[in-house]
């Protein structure tokens, strides 16, 4: 194909004449560990990061398990609220990625910030704290809460959507306005897509793309629980996340963060950076069917997968492995299988779900899984889908059951499908 | 040559009403609609009565949303209709600037009353029980930020892509900037030719007032115009509004015989740290470098009323006057529709587009100075 020829000859433009985009730095925070190598080693070993929730009491909850990241600064203190956790984990991942890329000067990253994160708000510990300041029967009403909150700028800046991005932009010295994005479970992939596009358009030579999630707290857990989306296999946490397996019943909430330093291949080469891999393409498609379910025809999922492959200038047969969305809900299993068969036909490449081990890191998932995809290419080793005990005859896919294995992998399709019908797929490739 | 971007559709709703005419009339000398009692001591600009069935025909869809998503979905439909683009929605790209959806404030208050005084462990257990029993599943979806875009896809069939930006005022400016950039990048194969971009804000919400009150920036007591608030330390009067714009490449609009309302010129954004020399005024001045301003350009001012950014904007506009060319009329739209946060910048773009279309000025410069962060400029020209 023209693209591989052009890359082999050292070209820095892709099949559409756009700058080729390289990944020169990666960072990870997952329930399997803080840092890329610890998380990746756990994943290849088929280790589960899911355990009983210890952060808060779980009485009256239908689901009492989750993937949790223990932050060093929380030891001996109360847990941080979600925006605090998001910011802290994003910062840890970004520090690792920037250090690895060796780009810019300290506190001066030479490009924009794209941050995939969940919506944040004033949370219960703060709300109750405000209510404790109120007096009498009206003391717990909103006007009283507001009176107690007035002028507490740390509360305001902590719960603003733009607050997390602003503080990260300040810390890492990224350029221009930070962009915070949410596309539900596709958020992390969307953040990478925005960075990819900015470099392709020539707006920037580099971009810092982050996906972070820190919503393991009572209200968020209960809300997902009320949608009947979560696994309730509480007695055996490590075996609760079972994507593509007959007895799966829902996803397991989790948290973490990933960071990718994207750069035009040209500027990466010019500064002699190590290229970890390429972001070859991205595709997206929205669904108009239902708020939490895909159109049964799979049109949007199939469209996003095909668009990403076409955007990369490839044919489906050139994809060696698929990093699944793989949440472990019956709905996702069904739709992702349908998508695989539609796009790849009889010859589906192997597909595995990182979420079988780390759970569903929601806003971080697309970014974490992009990093794992690059590591899959680096080590030529497919991470498994664990907890594969009873195959589902309706899922005729090679899900890399239970044990990692070696494989020749040059190009990976990474799927992310979100509530609200927001679907984003990325194609990641080996450095030329 | 690179394709230009036209605004071919406007969906605009505010306390003044809906549609271009209601807003043109108000700009020509109307009075704001203010509710000083409902959320006292904070005055707000309330939602107007909307005939939701016109844009959200299924009652089931309406029930799945709260006022914020309904308002945005409604205005998005107005924009699609205004552009005559109902037949183009399947490949239309969507970027929404979103805040958070409504909390169940009655449940919040009941839980606070019951458990605020309890010991922490006991309170935490009861919190679980009350939330598990009291939260409505549909409210979660109504609260999710990305579900405004999700509802626009479901109700109006917009499925080219769907992105939701967060980050208050500046999320909307960046949404417009990036939507326009995607249209003009010339991504030939299956590329974007038409996009829907905008945001919505409902001011009459205790949960949002709590957030903004914590900043200390909310105006209290009787309504006063932005300029009059400054001597008293400034302040925000938030306004219910939604604004969606259909953006389209000129060639695509011409090919389908669509009318352009205005040409969308440069859209530029910045995020000054607002400390030391890194001020909002300096950031905006840098954004204005090289803008092709012509004599008599109108300014649609995004001054919020909050003291620091409002002062910075005044300084910036004074500098622009000094540097020339001659500035035309300056309209502080927060005096008419209030500060509509994520909807503010798109609403001001809509008002600017209507002004140049009506021949009131050759160009309209729209400013955005976020209450906390974010500076933005956009220049619109008559077609």
mmCIF file of N, CA and C in Angstrom, chain A residues 331-430:
data_model
loop_
_atom_site.group_PDB
_atom_site.id
_atom_site.type_symbol
_atom_site.label_atom_id
_atom_site.label_comp_id
_atom_site.label_asym_id
_atom_site.label_seq_id
_atom_site.Cartn_x
_atom_site.Cartn_y
_atom_site.Cartn_z
ATOM 1 N N UNK A 331 -25.183 -6.411 26.528
ATOM 2 C CA UNK A 331 -25.404 -5.529 25.384
ATOM 3 C C UNK A 331 -24.114 -5.294 24.596
ATOM 4 N N UNK A 332 -23.033 -4.966 25.309
ATOM 5 C CA UNK A 332 -21.785 -4.704 24.591
ATOM 6 C C UNK A 332 -21.249 -5.969 23.922
ATOM 7 N N UNK A 333 -21.315 -7.087 24.633
ATOM 8 C CA UNK A 333 -20.844 -8.343 24.036
ATOM 9 C C UNK A 333 -21.529 -8.599 22.706
ATOM 10 N N UNK A 334 -22.841 -8.423 22.725
ATOM 11 C CA UNK A 334 -23.626 -8.698 21.528
ATOM 12 C C UNK A 334 -23.236 -7.738 20.401
ATOM 13 N N UNK A 335 -23.175 -6.455 20.730
ATOM 14 C CA UNK A 335 -22.955 -5.462 19.682
ATOM 15 C C UNK A 335 -21.521 -5.475 19.170
ATOM 16 N N UNK A 336 -20.571 -5.692 20.060
ATOM 17 C CA UNK A 336 -19.184 -5.689 19.593
ATOM 18 C C UNK A 336 -18.913 -6.914 18.722
ATOM 19 N N UNK A 337 -19.528 -8.043 19.086
ATOM 20 C CA UNK A 337 -19.406 -9.238 18.247
ATOM 21 C C UNK A 337 -20.006 -8.979 16.864
ATOM 22 N N UNK A 338 -21.177 -8.373 16.857
ATOM 23 C CA UNK A 338 -21.818 -8.023 15.580
ATOM 24 C C UNK A 338 -20.902 -7.117 14.758
ATOM 25 N N UNK A 339 -20.314 -6.122 15.420
ATOM 26 C CA UNK A 339 -19.418 -5.200 14.725
ATOM 27 C C UNK A 339 -18.202 -5.901 14.152
ATOM 28 N N UNK A 340 -17.624 -6.785 14.942
ATOM 29 C CA UNK A 340 -16.442 -7.530 14.483
ATOM 30 C C UNK A 340 -16.764 -8.339 13.233
ATOM 31 N N UNK A 341 -17.889 -9.051 13.287
ATOM 32 C CA UNK A 341 -18.253 -9.913 12.159
ATOM 33 C C UNK A 341 -18.551 -9.077 10.917
ATOM 34 N N UNK A 342 -19.192 -7.924 11.120
ATOM 35 C CA UNK A 342 -19.546 -7.080 9.975
ATOM 36 C C UNK A 342 -18.300 -6.481 9.329
ATOM 37 N N UNK A 343 -17.352 -6.078 10.150
ATOM 38 C CA UNK A 343 -16.181 -5.388 9.616
ATOM 39 C C UNK A 343 -15.148 -6.382 9.071
ATOM 40 N N UNK A 344 -14.963 -7.499 9.782
ATOM 41 C CA UNK A 344 -13.872 -8.410 9.432
ATOM 42 C C UNK A 344 -14.348 -9.704 8.768
ATOM 43 N N UNK A 345 -15.658 -9.938 8.776
ATOM 44 C CA UNK A 345 -16.155 -11.158 8.150
ATOM 45 C C UNK A 345 -15.736 -12.402 8.909
ATOM 46 N N UNK A 346 -15.447 -13.458 8.152
ATOM 47 C CA UNK A 346 -15.101 -14.735 8.787
ATOM 48 C C UNK A 346 -13.719 -14.688 9.439
ATOM 49 N N UNK A 347 -12.867 -13.837 8.917
ATOM 50 C CA UNK A 347 -11.480 -13.838 9.388
ATOM 51 C C UNK A 347 -11.202 -12.791 10.435
ATOM 52 N N UNK A 348 -11.979 -12.817 11.528
ATOM 53 C CA UNK A 348 -11.773 -11.806 12.570
ATOM 54 C C UNK A 348 -10.401 -11.965 13.222
ATOM 55 N N UNK A 349 -9.695 -10.871 13.421
ATOM 56 C CA UNK A 349 -8.443 -10.960 14.183
ATOM 57 C C UNK A 349 -8.761 -11.239 15.653
ATOM 58 N N UNK A 350 -7.767 -11.646 16.430
ATOM 59 C CA UNK A 350 -8.010 -11.823 17.869
ATOM 60 C C UNK A 350 -8.445 -10.509 18.515
ATOM 61 N N UNK A 351 -9.268 -10.637 19.536
ATOM 62 C CA UNK A 351 -9.781 -9.463 20.259
ATOM 63 C C UNK A 351 -9.734 -9.804 21.744
ATOM 64 N N UNK A 352 -9.238 -8.869 22.562
ATOM 65 C CA UNK A 352 -9.295 -9.131 24.003
ATOM 66 C C UNK A 352 -9.661 -7.873 24.764
ATOM 67 N N UNK A 353 -10.139 -8.101 25.983
ATOM 68 C CA UNK A 353 -10.648 -6.997 26.787
ATOM 69 C C UNK A 353 -9.769 -6.747 28.009
ATOM 70 N N UNK A 354 -9.112 -5.591 28.019
ATOM 71 C CA UNK A 354 -8.343 -5.190 29.197
ATOM 72 C C UNK A 354 -9.260 -5.047 30.413
ATOM 73 N N UNK A 355 -10.543 -4.749 30.144
ATOM 74 C CA UNK A 355 -11.478 -4.507 31.252
ATOM 75 C C UNK A 355 -11.738 -5.787 32.060
ATOM 76 N N UNK A 356 -11.428 -6.943 31.488
ATOM 77 C CA UNK A 356 -11.580 -8.158 32.288
ATOM 78 C C UNK A 356 -10.654 -8.126 33.500
ATOM 79 N N UNK A 357 -9.598 -7.323 33.418
ATOM 80 C CA UNK A 357 -8.649 -7.249 34.535
ATOM 81 C C UNK A 357 -8.720 -5.938 35.307
ATOM 82 N N UNK A 358 -8.825 -4.834 34.580
ATOM 83 C CA UNK A 358 -8.805 -3.537 35.298
ATOM 84 C C UNK A 358 -10.206 -2.963 35.486
ATOM 85 N N UNK A 359 -11.235 -3.628 34.981
ATOM 86 C CA UNK A 359 -12.576 -3.069 35.068
ATOM 87 C C UNK A 359 -12.755 -1.951 34.058
ATOM 88 N N UNK A 360 -13.900 -1.286 34.168
ATOM 89 C CA UNK A 360 -14.220 -0.227 33.208
ATOM 90 C C UNK A 360 -13.812 1.116 33.799
ATOM 91 N N UNK A 361 -12.747 1.644 33.274
ATOM 92 C CA UNK A 361 -12.244 2.923 33.785
ATOM 93 C C UNK A 361 -12.938 4.104 33.102
ATOM 94 N N UNK A 362 -14.060 3.861 32.479
ATOM 95 C CA UNK A 362 -14.980 4.905 32.006
ATOM 96 C C UNK A 362 -14.255 5.977 31.197
ATOM 97 N N UNK A 363 -14.127 7.183 31.729
ATOM 98 C CA UNK A 363 -13.534 8.280 30.949
ATOM 99 C C UNK A 363 -12.066 8.054 30.624
ATOM 100 N N UNK A 364 -11.418 7.184 31.360
ATOM 101 C CA UNK A 364 -10.005 6.917 31.103
ATOM 102 C C UNK A 364 -9.813 5.756 30.135
ATOM 103 N N UNK A 365 -10.865 4.946 29.953
ATOM 104 C CA UNK A 365 -10.693 3.651 29.296
ATOM 105 C C UNK A 365 -10.059 3.762 27.908
ATOM 106 N N UNK A 366 -10.559 4.663 27.081
ATOM 107 C CA UNK A 366 -10.051 4.768 25.710
ATOM 108 C C UNK A 366 -8.577 5.118 25.670
ATOM 109 N N UNK A 367 -8.125 5.925 26.618
ATOM 110 C CA UNK A 367 -6.714 6.317 26.654
ATOM 111 C C UNK A 367 -5.855 5.197 27.238
ATOM 112 N N UNK A 368 -6.332 4.577 28.330
ATOM 113 C CA UNK A 368 -5.590 3.466 28.923
ATOM 114 C C UNK A 368 -5.428 2.343 27.901
ATOM 115 N N UNK A 369 -6.507 2.058 27.199
ATOM 116 C CA UNK A 369 -6.464 0.942 26.247
ATOM 117 C C UNK A 369 -5.623 1.286 25.013
ATOM 118 N N UNK A 370 -5.522 2.556 24.667
ATOM 119 C CA UNK A 370 -4.609 2.955 23.585
ATOM 120 C C UNK A 370 -3.168 2.706 24.007
ATOM 121 N N UNK A 371 -2.858 3.008 25.259
ATOM 122 C CA UNK A 371 -1.496 2.747 25.756
ATOM 123 C C UNK A 371 -1.225 1.242 25.767
ATOM 124 N N UNK A 372 -2.181 0.468 26.252
ATOM 125 C CA UNK A 372 -1.994 -0.992 26.240
ATOM 126 C C UNK A 372 -1.856 -1.516 24.800
ATOM 127 N N UNK A 373 -2.548 -0.898 23.872
ATOM 128 C CA UNK A 373 -2.417 -1.313 22.467
ATOM 129 C C UNK A 373 -1.001 -1.079 21.957
ATOM 130 N N UNK A 374 -0.429 0.055 22.324
ATOM 131 C CA UNK A 374 0.948 0.342 21.913
ATOM 132 C C UNK A 374 1.933 -0.641 22.548
ATOM 133 N N UNK A 375 1.660 -1.023 23.788
ATOM 134 C CA UNK A 375 2.531 -1.986 24.467
ATOM 135 C C UNK A 375 2.387 -3.376 23.846
ATOM 136 N N UNK A 376 1.180 -3.682 23.398
ATOM 137 C CA UNK A 376 0.942 -4.950 22.701
ATOM 138 C C UNK A 376 1.824 -5.029 21.457
ATOM 139 N N UNK A 377 1.890 -3.913 20.735
ATOM 140 C CA UNK A 377 2.741 -3.861 19.535
ATOM 141 C C UNK A 377 4.216 -3.920 19.933
ATOM 142 N N UNK A 378 4.566 -3.196 20.978
ATOM 143 C CA UNK A 378 5.972 -3.151 21.399
ATOM 144 C C UNK A 378 6.508 -4.538 21.742
ATOM 145 N N UNK A 379 5.688 -5.287 22.528
ATOM 146 C CA UNK A 379 6.162 -6.579 23.037
ATOM 147 C C UNK A 379 5.708 -7.753 22.183
ATOM 148 N N UNK A 380 4.898 -7.454 21.140
ATOM 149 C CA UNK A 380 4.387 -8.532 20.273
ATOM 150 C C UNK A 380 3.736 -9.621 21.124
ATOM 151 N N UNK A 381 2.893 -9.159 22.039
ATOM 152 C CA UNK A 381 2.240 -10.084 22.971
ATOM 153 C C UNK A 381 0.833 -9.583 23.269
ATOM 154 N N UNK A 382 -0.146 -10.471 23.084
ATOM 155 C CA UNK A 382 -1.540 -10.087 23.285
ATOM 156 C C UNK A 382 -1.943 -10.297 24.734
ATOM 157 N N UNK A 383 -2.469 -9.252 25.396
ATOM 158 C CA UNK A 383 -2.986 -9.461 26.757
ATOM 159 C C UNK A 383 -4.261 -10.292 26.687
ATOM 160 N N UNK A 384 -4.551 -11.062 27.725
ATOM 161 C CA UNK A 384 -5.698 -11.973 27.654
ATOM 162 C C UNK A 384 -7.020 -11.302 28.010
ATOM 163 N N UNK A 385 -8.095 -12.040 27.772
ATOM 164 C CA UNK A 385 -9.390 -11.763 28.397
ATOM 165 C C UNK A 385 -9.524 -12.800 29.507
ATOM 166 N N UNK A 386 -9.428 -12.372 30.747
ATOM 167 C CA UNK A 386 -9.487 -13.368 31.821
ATOM 168 C C UNK A 386 -10.940 -13.699 32.178
ATOM 169 N N UNK A 387 -11.079 -14.643 33.046
ATOM 170 C CA UNK A 387 -12.395 -15.134 33.508
ATOM 171 C C UNK A 387 -13.189 -15.781 32.374
ATOM 172 N N UNK A 388 -12.467 -16.300 31.406
ATOM 173 C CA UNK A 388 -13.153 -16.959 30.299
ATOM 174 C C UNK A 388 -13.325 -18.426 30.642
ATOM 175 N N UNK A 389 -14.426 -18.742 31.282
ATOM 176 C CA UNK A 389 -14.659 -20.107 31.761
ATOM 177 C C UNK A 389 -15.678 -20.854 30.913
ATOM 178 N N UNK A 390 -16.768 -20.193 30.588
ATOM 179 C CA UNK A 390 -17.806 -20.822 29.773
ATOM 180 C C UNK A 390 -17.971 -20.027 28.489
ATOM 181 N N UNK A 391 -17.458 -20.535 27.401
ATOM 182 C CA UNK A 391 -17.590 -19.786 26.146
ATOM 183 C C UNK A 391 -19.060 -19.580 25.785
ATOM 184 N N UNK A 392 -19.339 -18.455 25.154
ATOM 185 C CA UNK A 392 -20.690 -18.165 24.689
ATOM 186 C C UNK A 392 -20.734 -18.496 23.201
ATOM 187 N N UNK A 393 -21.568 -19.475 22.838
ATOM 188 C CA UNK A 393 -21.601 -19.854 21.418
ATOM 189 C C UNK A 393 -22.005 -18.703 20.500
ATOM 190 N N UNK A 394 -22.627 -17.684 21.057
ATOM 191 C CA UNK A 394 -23.012 -16.535 20.233
ATOM 192 C C UNK A 394 -21.830 -15.604 19.943
ATOM 193 N N UNK A 395 -20.679 -15.927 20.537
ATOM 194 C CA UNK A 395 -19.503 -15.060 20.354
ATOM 195 C C UNK A 395 -18.378 -15.880 19.720
ATOM 196 N N UNK A 396 -18.429 -16.046 18.402
ATOM 197 C CA UNK A 396 -17.416 -16.868 17.730
ATOM 198 C C UNK A 396 -16.142 -16.067 17.466
ATOM 199 N N UNK A 397 -15.510 -15.600 18.534
ATOM 200 C CA UNK A 397 -14.313 -14.772 18.392
ATOM 201 C C UNK A 397 -13.171 -15.381 19.189
ATOM 202 N N UNK A 398 -11.957 -15.129 18.718
ATOM 203 C CA UNK A 398 -10.773 -15.499 19.503
ATOM 204 C C UNK A 398 -10.526 -14.368 20.497
ATOM 205 N N UNK A 399 -10.937 -14.586 21.739
ATOM 206 C CA UNK A 399 -10.843 -13.515 22.738
ATOM 207 C C UNK A 399 -9.549 -13.622 23.562
ATOM 208 N N UNK A 400 -8.582 -14.362 23.076
ATOM 209 C CA UNK A 400 -7.319 -14.578 23.800
ATOM 210 C C UNK A 400 -7.642 -15.028 25.226
ATOM 211 N N UNK A 401 -8.302 -16.168 25.367
ATOM 212 C CA UNK A 401 -8.847 -16.549 26.660
ATOM 213 C C UNK A 401 -7.779 -16.800 27.728
ATOM 214 N N UNK A 402 -7.901 -16.085 28.804
ATOM 215 C CA UNK A 402 -7.222 -16.358 30.085
ATOM 216 C C UNK A 402 -5.708 -16.167 30.127
ATOM 217 N N UNK A 403 -5.021 -16.427 29.019
ATOM 218 C CA UNK A 403 -3.558 -16.399 29.061
ATOM 219 C C UNK A 403 -3.019 -15.546 27.910
ATOM 220 N N UNK A 404 -2.071 -14.682 28.232
ATOM 221 C CA UNK A 404 -1.435 -13.857 27.197
ATOM 222 C C UNK A 404 -0.678 -14.752 26.226
ATOM 223 N N UNK A 405 -0.514 -14.284 25.005
ATOM 224 C CA UNK A 405 0.274 -15.079 24.063
ATOM 225 C C UNK A 405 0.990 -14.175 23.066
ATOM 226 N N UNK A 406 2.060 -14.717 22.521
ATOM 227 C CA UNK A 406 2.828 -13.965 21.528
ATOM 228 C C UNK A 406 2.086 -13.935 20.202
ATOM 229 N N UNK A 407 2.261 -12.871 19.478
ATOM 230 C CA UNK A 407 1.636 -12.752 18.167
ATOM 231 C C UNK A 407 2.360 -11.666 17.384
ATOM 232 N N UNK A 408 2.269 -11.754 16.096
ATOM 233 C CA UNK A 408 2.816 -10.684 15.263
ATOM 234 C C UNK A 408 1.757 -9.578 15.162
ATOM 235 N N UNK A 409 2.064 -8.417 15.685
ATOM 236 C CA UNK A 409 1.085 -7.322 15.735
ATOM 237 C C UNK A 409 1.730 -6.037 15.220
ATOM 238 N N UNK A 410 1.256 -5.586 14.086
ATOM 239 C CA UNK A 410 1.732 -4.313 13.545
ATOM 240 C C UNK A 410 0.689 -3.208 13.699
ATOM 241 N N UNK A 411 -0.592 -3.609 13.664
ATOM 242 C CA UNK A 411 -1.653 -2.593 13.716
ATOM 243 C C UNK A 411 -2.796 -3.075 14.594
ATOM 244 N N UNK A 412 -3.240 -2.184 15.470
ATOM 245 C CA UNK A 412 -4.297 -2.519 16.427
ATOM 246 C C UNK A 412 -5.464 -1.551 16.250
ATOM 247 N N UNK A 413 -6.661 -2.104 16.244
ATOM 248 C CA UNK A 413 -7.869 -1.283 16.312
ATOM 249 C C UNK A 413 -8.331 -1.267 17.762
ATOM 250 N N UNK A 414 -8.505 -0.073 18.328
ATOM 251 C CA UNK A 414 -8.972 0.029 19.715
ATOM 252 C C UNK A 414 -10.368 0.629 19.726
ATOM 253 N N UNK A 415 -11.317 -0.124 20.262
ATOM 254 C CA UNK A 415 -12.732 0.284 20.235
ATOM 255 C C UNK A 415 -13.158 0.966 21.528
ATOM 256 N N UNK A 416 -13.964 2.015 21.394
ATOM 257 C CA UNK A 416 -14.588 2.649 22.558
ATOM 258 C C UNK A 416 -16.008 3.048 22.192
ATOM 259 N N UNK A 417 -16.966 2.480 22.921
ATOM 260 C CA UNK A 417 -18.387 2.738 22.621
ATOM 261 C C UNK A 417 -19.063 3.292 23.860
ATOM 262 N N UNK A 418 -19.729 4.433 23.732
ATOM 263 C CA UNK A 418 -20.253 5.094 24.926
ATOM 264 C C UNK A 418 -21.750 5.149 25.050
ATOM 265 N N UNK A 419 -22.218 5.252 26.301
ATOM 266 C CA UNK A 419 -23.606 5.651 26.581
ATOM 267 C C UNK A 419 -23.868 6.954 25.858
ATOM 268 N N UNK A 420 -25.076 7.102 25.351
ATOM 269 C CA UNK A 420 -25.373 8.319 24.607
ATOM 270 C C UNK A 420 -24.976 8.177 23.157
ATOM 271 N N UNK A 421 -24.518 6.961 22.788
ATOM 272 C CA UNK A 421 -24.286 6.672 21.379
ATOM 273 C C UNK A 421 -23.023 7.249 20.799
ATOM 274 N N UNK A 422 -22.021 7.496 21.638
ATOM 275 C CA UNK A 422 -20.807 8.122 21.137
ATOM 276 C C UNK A 422 -19.717 7.060 20.986
ATOM 277 N N UNK A 423 -19.370 6.781 19.749
ATOM 278 C CA UNK A 423 -18.463 5.682 19.428
ATOM 279 C C UNK A 423 -17.212 6.216 18.753
ATOM 280 N N UNK A 424 -16.066 5.830 19.276
ATOM 281 C CA UNK A 424 -14.796 6.289 18.719
ATOM 282 C C UNK A 424 -13.843 5.102 18.633
ATOM 283 N N UNK A 425 -13.200 4.935 17.488
ATOM 284 C CA UNK A 425 -12.210 3.883 17.318
ATOM 285 C C UNK A 425 -10.899 4.502 16.864
ATOM 286 N N UNK A 426 -9.809 3.921 17.338
ATOM 287 C CA UNK A 426 -8.469 4.385 16.974
ATOM 288 C C UNK A 426 -7.722 3.243 16.306
ATOM 289 N N UNK A 427 -6.840 3.585 15.376
ATOM 290 C CA UNK A 427 -5.919 2.590 14.836
ATOM 291 C C UNK A 427 -4.509 3.005 15.232
ATOM 292 N N UNK A 428 -3.840 2.094 15.951
ATOM 293 C CA UNK A 428 -2.475 2.350 16.397
ATOM 294 C C UNK A 428 -1.544 1.407 15.660
ATOM 295 N N UNK A 429 -0.363 1.899 15.328
ATOM 296 C CA UNK A 429 0.542 1.090 14.535
ATOM 297 C C UNK A 429 1.964 1.141 15.054
ATOM 298 N N UNK A 430 2.743 0.187 14.569
ATOM 299 C CA UNK A 430 4.151 0.133 14.953
ATOM 300 C C UNK A 430 4.910 1.305 14.350
#
